[in-house]
mmCIF file of N, CA and C in Angstrom:
data_model
loop_
_atom_site.group_PDB
_atom_site.id
_atom_site.type_symbol
_atom_site.label_atom_id
_atom_site.label_comp_id
_atom_site.label_asym_id
_atom_site.label_seq_id
_atom_site.Cartn_x
_atom_site.Cartn_y
_atom_site.Cartn_z
ATOM 1 N N LEU F 1 0.852 -1.171 0.000
ATOM 2 C CA LEU F 1 0.000 0.000 0.000
ATOM 3 C C LEU F 1 0.891 1.224 0.000
ATOM 4 N N LEU F 2 0.574 2.148 -0.839
ATOM 5 C CA LEU F 2 1.364 3.360 -0.982
ATOM 6 C C LEU F 2 0.456 4.548 -0.770
ATOM 7 N N LEU F 3 0.872 5.457 0.058
ATOM 8 C CA LEU F 3 0.093 6.656 0.345
ATOM 9 C C LEU F 3 0.914 7.861 -0.049
ATOM 10 N N LEU F 4 0.337 8.702 -0.892
ATOM 11 C CA LEU F 4 0.993 9.945 -1.274
ATOM 12 C C LEU F 4 0.357 11.072 -0.490
ATOM 13 N N ASN F 5 1.159 11.851 0.170
ATOM 14 C CA ASN F 5 0.675 13.005 0.921
ATOM 15 C C ASN F 5 1.122 14.269 0.202
ATOM 16 N N PHE F 6 0.166 15.089 -0.159
ATOM 17 C CA PHE F 6 0.480 16.340 -0.841
ATOM 18 C C PHE F 6 0.343 17.491 0.138
ATOM 19 N N SER F 7 1.265 18.400 0.088
ATOM 20 C CA SER F 7 1.232 19.570 0.953
ATOM 21 C C SER F 7 0.844 20.781 0.121
ATOM 22 N N SER F 8 -0.069 21.581 0.637
ATOM 23 C CA SER F 8 -0.493 22.773 -0.092
ATOM 24 C C SER F 8 0.127 24.034 0.496
ATOM 25 N N GLN F 9 1.091 23.861 1.376
ATOM 26 C CA GLN F 9 1.740 25.027 1.968
ATOM 27 C C GLN F 9 2.491 25.793 0.893
ATOM 28 N N SER F 10 2.377 27.100 0.937
ATOM 29 C CA SER F 10 3.051 27.899 -0.077
ATOM 30 C C SER F 10 4.532 28.011 0.248
ATOM 31 N N SER F 11 5.289 28.107 -0.789
ATOM 32 C CA SER F 11 6.724 28.290 -0.649
ATOM 33 C C SER F 11 7.176 29.193 -1.786
ATOM 34 N N LYS F 12 8.457 29.494 -1.811
ATOM 35 C CA LYS F 12 8.970 30.337 -2.895
ATOM 36 C C LYS F 12 8.763 29.657 -4.236
ATOM 37 N N ARG F 13 8.887 28.325 -4.234
ATOM 38 C CA ARG F 13 8.568 27.566 -5.442
ATOM 39 C C ARG F 13 7.101 27.202 -5.354
ATOM 40 N N SER F 14 6.368 27.396 -6.388
ATOM 41 C CA SER F 14 4.928 27.154 -6.324
ATOM 42 C C SER F 14 4.552 25.715 -6.649
ATOM 43 N N SER F 15 5.521 24.816 -6.736
ATOM 44 C CA SER F 15 5.190 23.422 -7.018
ATOM 45 C C SER F 15 4.811 22.705 -5.728
ATOM 46 N N PRO F 16 3.822 21.804 -5.797
ATOM 47 C CA PRO F 16 3.433 21.075 -4.584
ATOM 48 C C PRO F 16 4.520 20.079 -4.194
ATOM 49 N N CYS F 17 4.663 19.853 -2.909
ATOM 50 C CA CYS F 17 5.625 18.854 -2.468
ATOM 51 C C CYS F 17 4.852 17.641 -1.963
ATOM 52 N N PHE F 18 5.463 16.485 -2.039
ATOM 53 C CA PHE F 18 4.816 15.274 -1.557
ATOM 54 C C PHE F 18 5.869 14.347 -0.981
ATOM 55 N N TYR F 19 5.403 13.405 -0.177
ATOM 56 C CA TYR F 19 6.294 12.384 0.349
ATOM 57 C C TYR F 19 5.553 11.061 0.353
ATOM 58 N N LEU F 20 6.310 9.983 0.354
ATOM 59 C CA LEU F 20 5.749 8.642 0.303
ATOM 60 C C LEU F 20 5.698 8.044 1.696
ATOM 61 N N THR F 21 4.636 7.329 1.979
ATOM 62 C CA THR F 21 4.529 6.574 3.211
ATOM 63 C C THR F 21 4.265 5.127 2.822
ATOM 64 N N LEU F 22 5.132 4.218 3.219
ATOM 65 C CA LEU F 22 4.958 2.809 2.913
ATOM 66 C C LEU F 22 4.422 2.090 4.138
ATOM 67 N N PHE F 23 3.452 1.215 3.918
ATOM 68 C CA PHE F 23 2.867 0.452 5.003
ATOM 69 C C PHE F 23 3.254 -1.008 4.854
ATOM 70 N N GLN F 24 3.562 -1.647 5.949
ATOM 71 C CA GLN F 24 3.934 -3.049 5.942
ATOM 72 C C GLN F 24 2.698 -3.909 5.731
ATOM 73 N N HIS F 25 2.836 -4.942 4.899
ATOM 74 C CA HIS F 25 1.753 -5.891 4.641
ATOM 75 C C HIS F 25 1.882 -7.048 5.633
ATOM 76 N N TYR F 26 0.785 -7.411 6.277
ATOM 77 C CA TYR F 26 0.780 -8.536 7.211
ATOM 78 C C TYR F 26 -0.018 -9.678 6.605
ATOM 79 N N LEU F 27 0.547 -10.883 6.653
ATOM 80 C CA LEU F 27 -0.163 -12.063 6.179
ATOM 81 C C LEU F 27 -1.182 -12.481 7.230
ATOM 82 N N PRO F 28 -2.231 -13.222 6.834
ATOM 83 C CA PRO F 28 -3.295 -13.586 7.781
ATOM 84 C C PRO F 28 -2.767 -14.313 9.021
ATOM 85 N N GLU F 29 -3.261 -13.925 10.163
ATOM 86 C CA GLU F 29 -2.892 -14.551 11.438
ATOM 87 C C GLU F 29 -3.300 -16.019 11.409
ATOM 88 N N GLY F 30 -2.460 -16.869 11.952
ATOM 89 C CA GLY F 30 -2.787 -18.286 12.039
ATOM 90 C C GLY F 30 -2.308 -19.111 10.860
ATOM 91 N N HIS F 31 -1.769 -18.481 9.834
ATOM 92 C CA HIS F 31 -1.227 -19.215 8.696
ATOM 93 C C HIS F 31 0.290 -19.289 8.814
ATOM 94 N N ARG F 32 0.848 -20.405 8.383
ATOM 95 C CA ARG F 32 2.300 -20.540 8.397
ATOM 96 C C ARG F 32 2.905 -19.564 7.391
ATOM 97 N N CYS F 33 3.923 -18.852 7.822
ATOM 98 C CA CYS F 33 4.556 -17.892 6.916
ATOM 99 C C CYS F 33 6.047 -17.814 7.191
ATOM 100 N N TYR F 34 6.726 -17.165 6.271
ATOM 101 C CA TYR F 34 8.150 -16.881 6.406
ATOM 102 C C TYR F 34 8.304 -15.386 6.626
ATOM 103 N N SER F 35 9.227 -15.007 7.506
ATOM 104 C CA SER F 35 9.465 -13.598 7.824
ATOM 105 C C SER F 35 10.951 -13.283 7.709
ATOM 106 N N CYS F 36 11.249 -12.001 7.582
ATOM 107 C CA CYS F 36 12.637 -11.530 7.533
ATOM 108 C C CYS F 36 13.291 -11.788 8.893
ATOM 109 N N VAL F 37 14.436 -12.433 8.897
ATOM 110 C CA VAL F 37 15.126 -12.740 10.148
ATOM 111 C C VAL F 37 15.651 -11.474 10.822
ATOM 112 N N HIS F 38 15.848 -10.420 10.069
ATOM 113 C CA HIS F 38 16.444 -9.196 10.599
ATOM 114 C C HIS F 38 15.429 -8.265 11.259
ATOM 115 N N CYS F 39 14.196 -8.184 10.707
ATOM 116 C CA CYS F 39 13.208 -7.245 11.257
ATOM 117 C C CYS F 39 11.838 -7.880 11.497
ATOM 118 N N ARG F 40 11.673 -9.152 11.146
ATOM 119 C CA ARG F 40 10.436 -9.919 11.342
ATOM 120 C C ARG F 40 9.270 -9.470 10.463
ATOM 121 N N ALA F 41 9.529 -8.740 9.398
ATOM 122 C CA ALA F 41 8.461 -8.403 8.449
ATOM 123 C C ALA F 41 8.043 -9.680 7.726
ATOM 124 N N ASN F 42 6.742 -9.894 7.547
ATOM 125 C CA ASN F 42 6.261 -11.044 6.789
ATOM 126 C C ASN F 42 6.790 -10.956 5.364
ATOM 127 N N LEU F 43 7.187 -12.111 4.802
ATOM 128 C CA LEU F 43 7.699 -12.161 3.432
ATOM 129 C C LEU F 43 6.837 -13.008 2.514
ATOM 130 N N ALA F 44 6.392 -14.175 2.998
ATOM 131 C CA ALA F 44 5.633 -15.076 2.128
ATOM 132 C C ALA F 44 4.846 -16.069 2.962
ATOM 133 N N SER F 45 3.750 -16.509 2.400
ATOM 134 C CA SER F 45 2.964 -17.579 3.003
ATOM 135 C C SER F 45 3.590 -18.917 2.613
ATOM 136 N N HIS F 46 3.498 -19.885 3.502
ATOM 137 C CA HIS F 46 3.981 -21.228 3.177
ATOM 138 C C HIS F 46 3.226 -21.777 1.966
ATOM 139 N N ASN F 47 1.983 -21.343 1.766
ATOM 140 C CA ASN F 47 1.187 -21.782 0.613
ATOM 141 C C ASN F 47 1.780 -21.308 -0.712
ATOM 142 N N ASP F 48 2.634 -20.293 -0.684
ATOM 143 C CA ASP F 48 3.258 -19.782 -1.902
ATOM 144 C C ASP F 48 4.595 -20.443 -2.212
ATOM 145 N N LEU F 49 4.990 -21.404 -1.386
ATOM 146 C CA LEU F 49 6.186 -22.194 -1.668
ATOM 147 C C LEU F 49 5.863 -23.048 -2.886
ATOM 148 N N ILE F 50 6.618 -22.903 -3.956
ATOM 149 C CA ILE F 50 6.284 -23.579 -5.206
ATOM 150 C C ILE F 50 6.538 -25.072 -5.116
ATOM 151 N N SER F 51 7.688 -25.450 -4.615
ATOM 152 C CA SER F 51 8.010 -26.861 -4.562
ATOM 153 C C SER F 51 9.065 -27.100 -3.504
ATOM 154 N N LYS F 52 8.817 -28.086 -2.671
ATOM 155 C CA LYS F 52 9.836 -28.441 -1.689
ATOM 156 C C LYS F 52 11.022 -29.105 -2.375
ATOM 157 N N VAL F 53 10.789 -29.676 -3.556
ATOM 158 C CA VAL F 53 11.868 -30.304 -4.312
ATOM 159 C C VAL F 53 12.784 -29.233 -4.895
ATOM 160 N N ARG F 54 12.202 -28.176 -5.471
ATOM 161 C CA ARG F 54 13.007 -27.102 -6.071
ATOM 162 C C ARG F 54 13.694 -26.255 -5.005
ATOM 163 N N SER F 55 13.039 -26.078 -3.874
ATOM 164 C CA SER F 55 13.682 -25.347 -2.783
ATOM 165 C C SER F 55 14.776 -26.246 -2.226
ATOM 166 N N ASN F 56 15.873 -25.649 -1.862
ATOM 167 C CA ASN F 56 16.978 -26.476 -1.388
ATOM 168 C C ASN F 56 17.430 -26.030 -0.003
ATOM 169 N N ILE F 57 18.589 -26.493 0.392
ATOM 170 C CA ILE F 57 19.039 -26.208 1.755
ATOM 171 C C ILE F 57 19.498 -24.769 1.958
ATOM 172 N N ILE F 58 19.646 -23.997 0.879
ATOM 173 C CA ILE F 58 20.091 -22.613 1.054
ATOM 174 C C ILE F 58 19.050 -21.567 0.656
ATOM 175 N N SER F 59 17.945 -21.987 0.012
ATOM 176 C CA SER F 59 16.956 -20.998 -0.417
ATOM 177 C C SER F 59 15.570 -21.617 -0.576
ATOM 178 N N LYS F 60 14.566 -20.749 -0.677
ATOM 179 C CA LYS F 60 13.185 -21.155 -0.942
ATOM 180 C C LYS F 60 12.752 -20.544 -2.263
ATOM 181 N N TYR F 61 11.992 -21.305 -3.042
ATOM 182 C CA TYR F 61 11.486 -20.901 -4.354
ATOM 183 C C TYR F 61 10.008 -20.570 -4.178
ATOM 184 N N LEU F 62 9.633 -19.302 -4.394
ATOM 185 C CA LEU F 62 8.298 -18.818 -4.036
ATOM 186 C C LEU F 62 7.559 -18.178 -5.203
ATOM 187 N N ARG F 63 6.246 -18.344 -5.191
ATOM 188 C CA ARG F 63 5.362 -17.785 -6.207
ATOM 189 C C ARG F 63 5.104 -16.300 -5.966
ATOM 190 N N THR F 64 4.822 -15.932 -4.727
ATOM 191 C CA THR F 64 4.466 -14.561 -4.378
ATOM 192 C C THR F 64 5.149 -14.168 -3.082
ATOM 193 N N VAL F 65 5.509 -12.899 -2.970
ATOM 194 C CA VAL F 65 6.111 -12.371 -1.750
ATOM 195 C C VAL F 65 5.489 -11.018 -1.423
ATOM 196 N N VAL F 66 5.657 -10.585 -0.182
ATOM 197 C CA VAL F 66 5.167 -9.270 0.252
ATOM 198 C C VAL F 66 6.308 -8.535 0.951
ATOM 199 N N ASN F 67 6.146 -7.233 1.110
ATOM 200 C CA ASN F 67 7.141 -6.393 1.800
ATOM 201 C C ASN F 67 8.525 -6.480 1.158
ATOM 202 N N ILE F 68 8.536 -6.548 -0.167
ATOM 203 C CA ILE F 68 9.765 -6.713 -0.934
ATOM 204 C C ILE F 68 9.943 -5.537 -1.883
ATOM 205 N N GLY F 69 11.165 -5.045 -1.977
ATOM 206 C CA GLY F 69 11.545 -4.083 -3.004
ATOM 207 C C GLY F 69 12.418 -4.795 -4.019
ATOM 208 N N THR F 70 12.460 -4.267 -5.234
ATOM 209 C CA THR F 70 13.207 -4.904 -6.312
ATOM 210 C C THR F 70 14.214 -3.935 -6.910
ATOM 211 N N GLY F 71 15.425 -4.402 -7.085
ATOM 212 C CA GLY F 71 16.452 -3.605 -7.745
ATOM 213 C C GLY F 71 16.345 -3.752 -9.254
ATOM 214 N N PRO F 72 17.283 -3.179 -9.993
ATOM 215 C CA PRO F 72 17.260 -3.287 -11.453
ATOM 216 C C PRO F 72 17.627 -4.701 -11.905
ATOM 217 N N ALA F 73 17.045 -5.121 -13.020
ATOM 218 C CA ALA F 73 17.348 -6.442 -13.571
ATOM 219 C C ALA F 73 18.727 -6.431 -14.215
ATOM 220 N N GLU F 74 19.420 -7.555 -14.087
ATOM 221 C CA GLU F 74 20.723 -7.718 -14.735
ATOM 222 C C GLU F 74 20.873 -9.168 -15.153
ATOM 223 N N GLU F 75 21.654 -9.398 -16.178
ATOM 224 C CA GLU F 75 21.872 -10.756 -16.662
ATOM 225 C C GLU F 75 22.917 -11.452 -15.801
ATOM 226 N N ARG F 76 22.581 -12.691 -15.395
ATOM 227 C CA ARG F 76 23.512 -13.509 -14.607
ATOM 228 C C ARG F 76 23.479 -14.936 -15.126
ATOM 229 N N VAL F 77 24.625 -15.582 -15.115
ATOM 230 C CA VAL F 77 24.690 -16.994 -15.451
ATOM 231 C C VAL F 77 24.530 -17.762 -14.146
ATOM 232 N N LEU F 78 23.420 -18.492 -14.032
ATOM 233 C CA LEU F 78 23.135 -19.304 -12.852
ATOM 234 C C LEU F 78 23.358 -20.771 -13.202
ATOM 235 N N LEU F 79 23.144 -21.666 -12.271
ATOM 236 C CA LEU F 79 23.351 -23.094 -12.525
ATOM 237 C C LEU F 79 22.516 -23.607 -13.688
ATOM 238 N N THR F 80 21.347 -22.995 -13.911
ATOM 239 C CA THR F 80 20.449 -23.455 -14.972
ATOM 240 C C THR F 80 20.543 -22.609 -16.239
ATOM 241 N N GLY F 81 21.558 -21.764 -16.351
ATOM 242 C CA GLY F 81 21.746 -20.987 -17.573
ATOM 243 C C GLY F 81 21.650 -19.494 -17.346
ATOM 244 N N LEU F 82 21.555 -18.762 -18.457
ATOM 245 C CA LEU F 82 21.500 -17.307 -18.420
ATOM 246 C C LEU F 82 20.086 -16.834 -18.085
ATOM 247 N N HIS F 83 19.990 -15.933 -17.112
ATOM 248 C CA HIS F 83 18.710 -15.359 -16.688
ATOM 249 C C HIS F 83 18.890 -13.863 -16.465
ATOM 250 N N ALA F 84 17.813 -13.114 -16.643
ATOM 251 C CA ALA F 84 17.781 -11.723 -16.184
ATOM 252 C C ALA F 84 17.109 -11.766 -14.820
ATOM 253 N N VAL F 85 17.825 -11.360 -13.796
ATOM 254 C CA VAL F 85 17.301 -11.397 -12.427
ATOM 255 C C VAL F 85 17.465 -10.026 -11.783
ATOM 256 N N ALA F 86 16.625 -9.771 -10.804
ATOM 257 C CA ALA F 86 16.705 -8.523 -10.036
ATOM 258 C C ALA F 86 16.837 -8.884 -8.566
ATOM 259 N N ASP F 87 17.790 -8.290 -7.882
ATOM 260 C CA ASP F 87 17.907 -8.512 -6.442
ATOM 261 C C ASP F 87 16.640 -8.012 -5.761
ATOM 262 N N ILE F 88 16.218 -8.729 -4.723
ATOM 263 C CA ILE F 88 15.074 -8.291 -3.921
ATOM 264 C C ILE F 88 15.561 -8.005 -2.511
ATOM 265 N N TYR F 89 14.919 -7.057 -1.874
ATOM 266 C CA TYR F 89 15.313 -6.670 -0.526
ATOM 267 C C TYR F 89 14.073 -6.459 0.327
ATOM 268 N N CYS F 90 14.244 -6.587 1.631
ATOM 269 C CA CYS F 90 13.159 -6.353 2.572
ATOM 270 C C CYS F 90 12.806 -4.868 2.526
ATOM 271 N N GLN F 91 11.547 -4.574 2.288
ATOM 272 C CA GLN F 91 11.094 -3.191 2.203
ATOM 273 C C GLN F 91 11.210 -2.483 3.552
ATOM 274 N N CYS F 92 11.217 -3.253 4.635
ATOM 275 C CA CYS F 92 11.248 -2.654 5.974
ATOM 276 C C CYS F 92 12.663 -2.357 6.460
ATOM 277 N N CYS F 93 13.595 -3.321 6.318
ATOM 278 C CA CYS F 93 14.955 -3.105 6.836
ATOM 279 C C CYS F 93 16.008 -2.964 5.738
ATOM 280 N N LYS F 94 15.601 -3.126 4.485
ATOM 281 C CA LYS F 94 16.467 -2.924 3.301
ATOM 282 C C LYS F 94 17.561 -3.981 3.124
ATOM 283 N N THR F 95 17.468 -5.115 3.808
ATOM 284 C CA THR F 95 18.436 -6.198 3.647
ATOM 285 C C THR F 95 18.172 -6.947 2.345
ATOM 286 N N THR F 96 19.215 -7.210 1.562
ATOM 287 C CA THR F 96 19.066 -8.021 0.351
ATOM 288 C C THR F 96 18.754 -9.454 0.772
ATOM 289 N N LEU F 97 17.680 -10.019 0.187
ATOM 290 C CA LEU F 97 17.184 -11.331 0.593
ATOM 291 C C LEU F 97 17.410 -12.421 -0.447
ATOM 292 N N GLY F 98 17.448 -12.055 -1.707
ATOM 293 C CA GLY F 98 17.544 -13.038 -2.785
ATOM 294 C C GLY F 98 17.341 -12.345 -4.118
ATOM 295 N N TRP F 99 16.574 -12.979 -5.021
ATOM 296 C CA TRP F 99 16.347 -12.375 -6.330
ATOM 297 C C TRP F 99 15.009 -12.795 -6.919
ATOM 298 N N LYS F 100 14.611 -12.063 -7.949
ATOM 299 C CA LYS F 100 13.407 -12.355 -8.730
ATOM 300 C C LYS F 100 13.853 -12.689 -10.145
ATOM 301 N N TYR F 101 13.283 -13.758 -10.702
ATOM 302 C CA TYR F 101 13.553 -14.103 -12.092
ATOM 303 C C TYR F 101 12.713 -13.201 -12.988
ATOM 304 N N GLU F 102 13.347 -12.305 -13.712
ATOM 305 C CA GLU F 102 12.640 -11.410 -14.624
ATOM 306 C C GLU F 102 12.478 -12.039 -16.006
ATOM 307 N N HIS F 103 13.541 -12.710 -16.485
ATOM 308 C CA HIS F 103 13.496 -13.297 -17.828
ATOM 309 C C HIS F 103 14.440 -14.491 -17.892
ATOM 310 N N ALA F 104 13.958 -15.561 -18.514
ATOM 311 C CA ALA F 104 14.797 -16.731 -18.760
ATOM 312 C C ALA F 104 15.084 -16.784 -20.258
ATOM 313 N N PHE F 105 16.332 -16.958 -20.627
ATOM 314 C CA PHE F 105 16.709 -16.955 -22.036
ATOM 315 C C PHE F 105 16.523 -18.316 -22.688
ATOM 316 N N GLU F 106 16.462 -19.374 -21.897
ATOM 317 C CA GLU F 106 16.239 -20.715 -22.432
ATOM 318 C C GLU F 106 14.782 -21.095 -22.233
ATOM 319 N N SER F 107 14.174 -21.672 -23.269
ATOM 320 C CA SER F 107 12.739 -21.986 -23.205
ATOM 321 C C SER F 107 12.408 -22.950 -22.068
ATOM 322 N N SER F 108 13.325 -23.840 -21.732
ATOM 323 C CA SER F 108 13.064 -24.800 -20.653
ATOM 324 C C SER F 108 13.016 -24.142 -19.278
ATOM 325 N N GLN F 109 13.456 -22.894 -19.177
ATOM 326 C CA GLN F 109 13.497 -22.193 -17.893
ATOM 327 C C GLN F 109 12.444 -21.089 -17.773
ATOM 328 N N LYS F 110 11.580 -20.934 -18.781
ATOM 329 C CA LYS F 110 10.579 -19.858 -18.804
ATOM 330 C C LYS F 110 9.634 -19.908 -17.602
ATOM 331 N N TYR F 111 9.391 -21.093 -17.057
ATOM 332 C CA TYR F 111 8.474 -21.236 -15.922
ATOM 333 C C TYR F 111 8.942 -20.449 -14.691
ATOM 334 N N LYS F 112 10.203 -20.068 -14.648
ATOM 335 C CA LYS F 112 10.745 -19.335 -13.500
ATOM 336 C C LYS F 112 10.419 -17.844 -13.533
ATOM 337 N N GLU F 113 10.054 -17.323 -14.676
ATOM 338 C CA GLU F 113 9.823 -15.887 -14.813
ATOM 339 C C GLU F 113 8.751 -15.397 -13.842
ATOM 340 N N GLY F 114 9.066 -14.325 -13.137
ATOM 341 C CA GLY F 114 8.138 -13.754 -12.162
ATOM 342 C C GLY F 114 8.179 -14.415 -10.793
ATOM 343 N N LYS F 115 9.018 -15.444 -10.620
ATOM 344 C CA LYS F 115 9.121 -16.152 -9.341
ATOM 345 C C LYS F 115 10.295 -15.597 -8.530
ATOM 346 N N PHE F 116 10.346 -15.979 -7.249
ATOM 347 C CA PHE F 116 11.304 -15.407 -6.305
ATOM 348 C C PHE F 116 12.132 -16.482 -5.614
ATOM 349 N N ILE F 117 13.372 -16.162 -5.335
ATOM 350 C CA ILE F 117 14.250 -16.984 -4.500
ATOM 351 C C ILE F 117 14.617 -16.143 -3.283
ATOM 352 N N ILE F 118 14.376 -16.687 -2.088
ATOM 353 C CA ILE F 118 14.822 -16.029 -0.857
ATOM 354 C C ILE F 118 15.763 -16.990 -0.139
ATOM 355 N N GLU F 119 16.927 -16.496 0.212
ATOM 356 C CA GLU F 119 17.922 -17.320 0.890
ATOM 357 C C GLU F 119 17.496 -17.578 2.331
ATOM 358 N N LEU F 120 17.680 -18.817 2.778
ATOM 359 C CA LEU F 120 17.251 -19.222 4.120
ATOM 360 C C LEU F 120 17.935 -18.437 5.225
ATOM 361 N N ALA F 121 19.134 -17.947 4.980
ATOM 362 C CA ALA F 121 19.852 -17.173 5.999
ATOM 363 C C ALA F 121 19.103 -15.901 6.374
ATOM 364 N N HIS F 122 18.155 -15.487 5.531
ATOM 365 C CA HIS F 122 17.413 -14.243 5.770
ATOM 366 C C HIS F 122 15.951 -14.480 6.143
ATOM 367 N N MET F 123 15.569 -15.733 6.430
ATOM 368 C CA MET F 123 14.172 -16.067 6.729
ATOM 369 C C MET F 123 14.035 -16.816 8.043
ATOM 370 N N VAL F 124 12.887 -16.648 8.673
ATOM 371 C CA VAL F 124 12.483 -17.492 9.802
ATOM 372 C C VAL F 124 11.050 -17.936 9.558
ATOM 373 N N LYS F 125 10.690 -19.059 10.164
ATOM 374 C CA LYS F 125 9.310 -19.540 10.111
ATOM 375 C C LYS F 125 8.516 -18.838 11.201
ATOM 376 N N ASP F 126 7.332 -18.356 10.854
ATOM 377 C CA ASP F 126 6.443 -17.710 11.819
ATOM 378 C C ASP F 126 5.054 -18.340 11.751
ATOM 379 N N ASN F 127 4.370 -18.378 12.883
ATOM 380 C CA ASN F 127 2.943 -18.725 12.978
ATOM 381 C C ASN F 127 2.587 -20.169 12.625
ATOM 382 N N GLN F 128 2.146 -20.910 13.595
ATOM 383 C CA GLN F 128 1.457 -22.190 13.425
ATOM 384 C C GLN F 128 2.240 -23.293 12.720
ATOM 385 N N TRP F 129 3.521 -23.408 12.951
ATOM 386 C CA TRP F 129 4.269 -24.543 12.437
ATOM 387 C C TRP F 129 4.027 -25.716 13.372
ATOM 388 N N GLU F 130 4.202 -26.934 12.906
ATOM 389 C CA GLU F 130 3.836 -28.147 13.639
ATOM 390 C C GLU F 130 4.431 -28.244 15.029
ATOM 391 N N ASP F 131 5.608 -27.679 15.241
ATOM 392 C CA ASP F 131 6.245 -27.823 16.550
ATOM 393 C C ASP F 131 5.622 -26.923 17.611
ATOM 394 N N GLY F 132 4.653 -26.079 17.213
ATOM 395 C CA GLY F 132 3.942 -25.251 18.176
ATOM 396 C C GLY F 132 4.653 -23.974 18.565
ATOM 397 N N LYS F 133 5.871 -23.777 18.114
ATOM 398 C CA LYS F 133 6.605 -22.560 18.455
ATOM 399 C C LYS F 133 6.213 -21.450 17.491
ATOM 400 N N LYS F 134 6.048 -20.250 18.000
ATOM 401 C CA LYS F 134 5.657 -19.118 17.165
ATOM 402 C C LYS F 134 6.748 -18.745 16.170
ATOM 403 N N ARG F 135 7.993 -18.657 16.616
ATOM 404 C CA ARG F 135 9.082 -18.252 15.737
ATOM 405 C C ARG F 135 10.219 -19.244 15.872
ATOM 406 N N LYS F 136 10.634 -19.759 14.742
ATOM 407 C CA LYS F 136 11.677 -20.772 14.750
ATOM 408 C C LYS F 136 12.655 -20.472 13.622
ATOM 409 N N SER F 137 13.932 -20.557 13.895
ATOM 410 C CA SER F 137 14.922 -20.383 12.835
ATOM 411 C C SER F 137 14.800 -21.531 11.856
ATOM 412 N N ILE F 138 15.061 -21.236 10.600
ATOM 413 C CA ILE F 138 14.949 -22.262 9.556
ATOM 414 C C ILE F 138 16.229 -23.066 9.497
#
């Protein structure tokens, strides 16, 4: 959610001034989710985990995320070939968390476009995990 505030106060310059206010998005209470380990902002619902097989011991592969900012896309050679990816960061604490697949150059990798990778070092499990603990390191 983005709120623009316009000020009508007069100044030497007659152009209106504005500032941005960003609000943190909270995932529904009682659902398993992943949060930023640094500031505890919600990042993704466990339901948005694409595949436990594709996710590995160092990262999670996700369909949708919240409270994320995106840097500029750049071409990188990854294990599965050349991709255009953009670093993603926590909108609340500005820590780089992983990347977003913007474009896959190989047709076999097109399914990754628009998906997200978040490194486990930057995530914790929150809310209603089987062990009953509210917050648990991954």
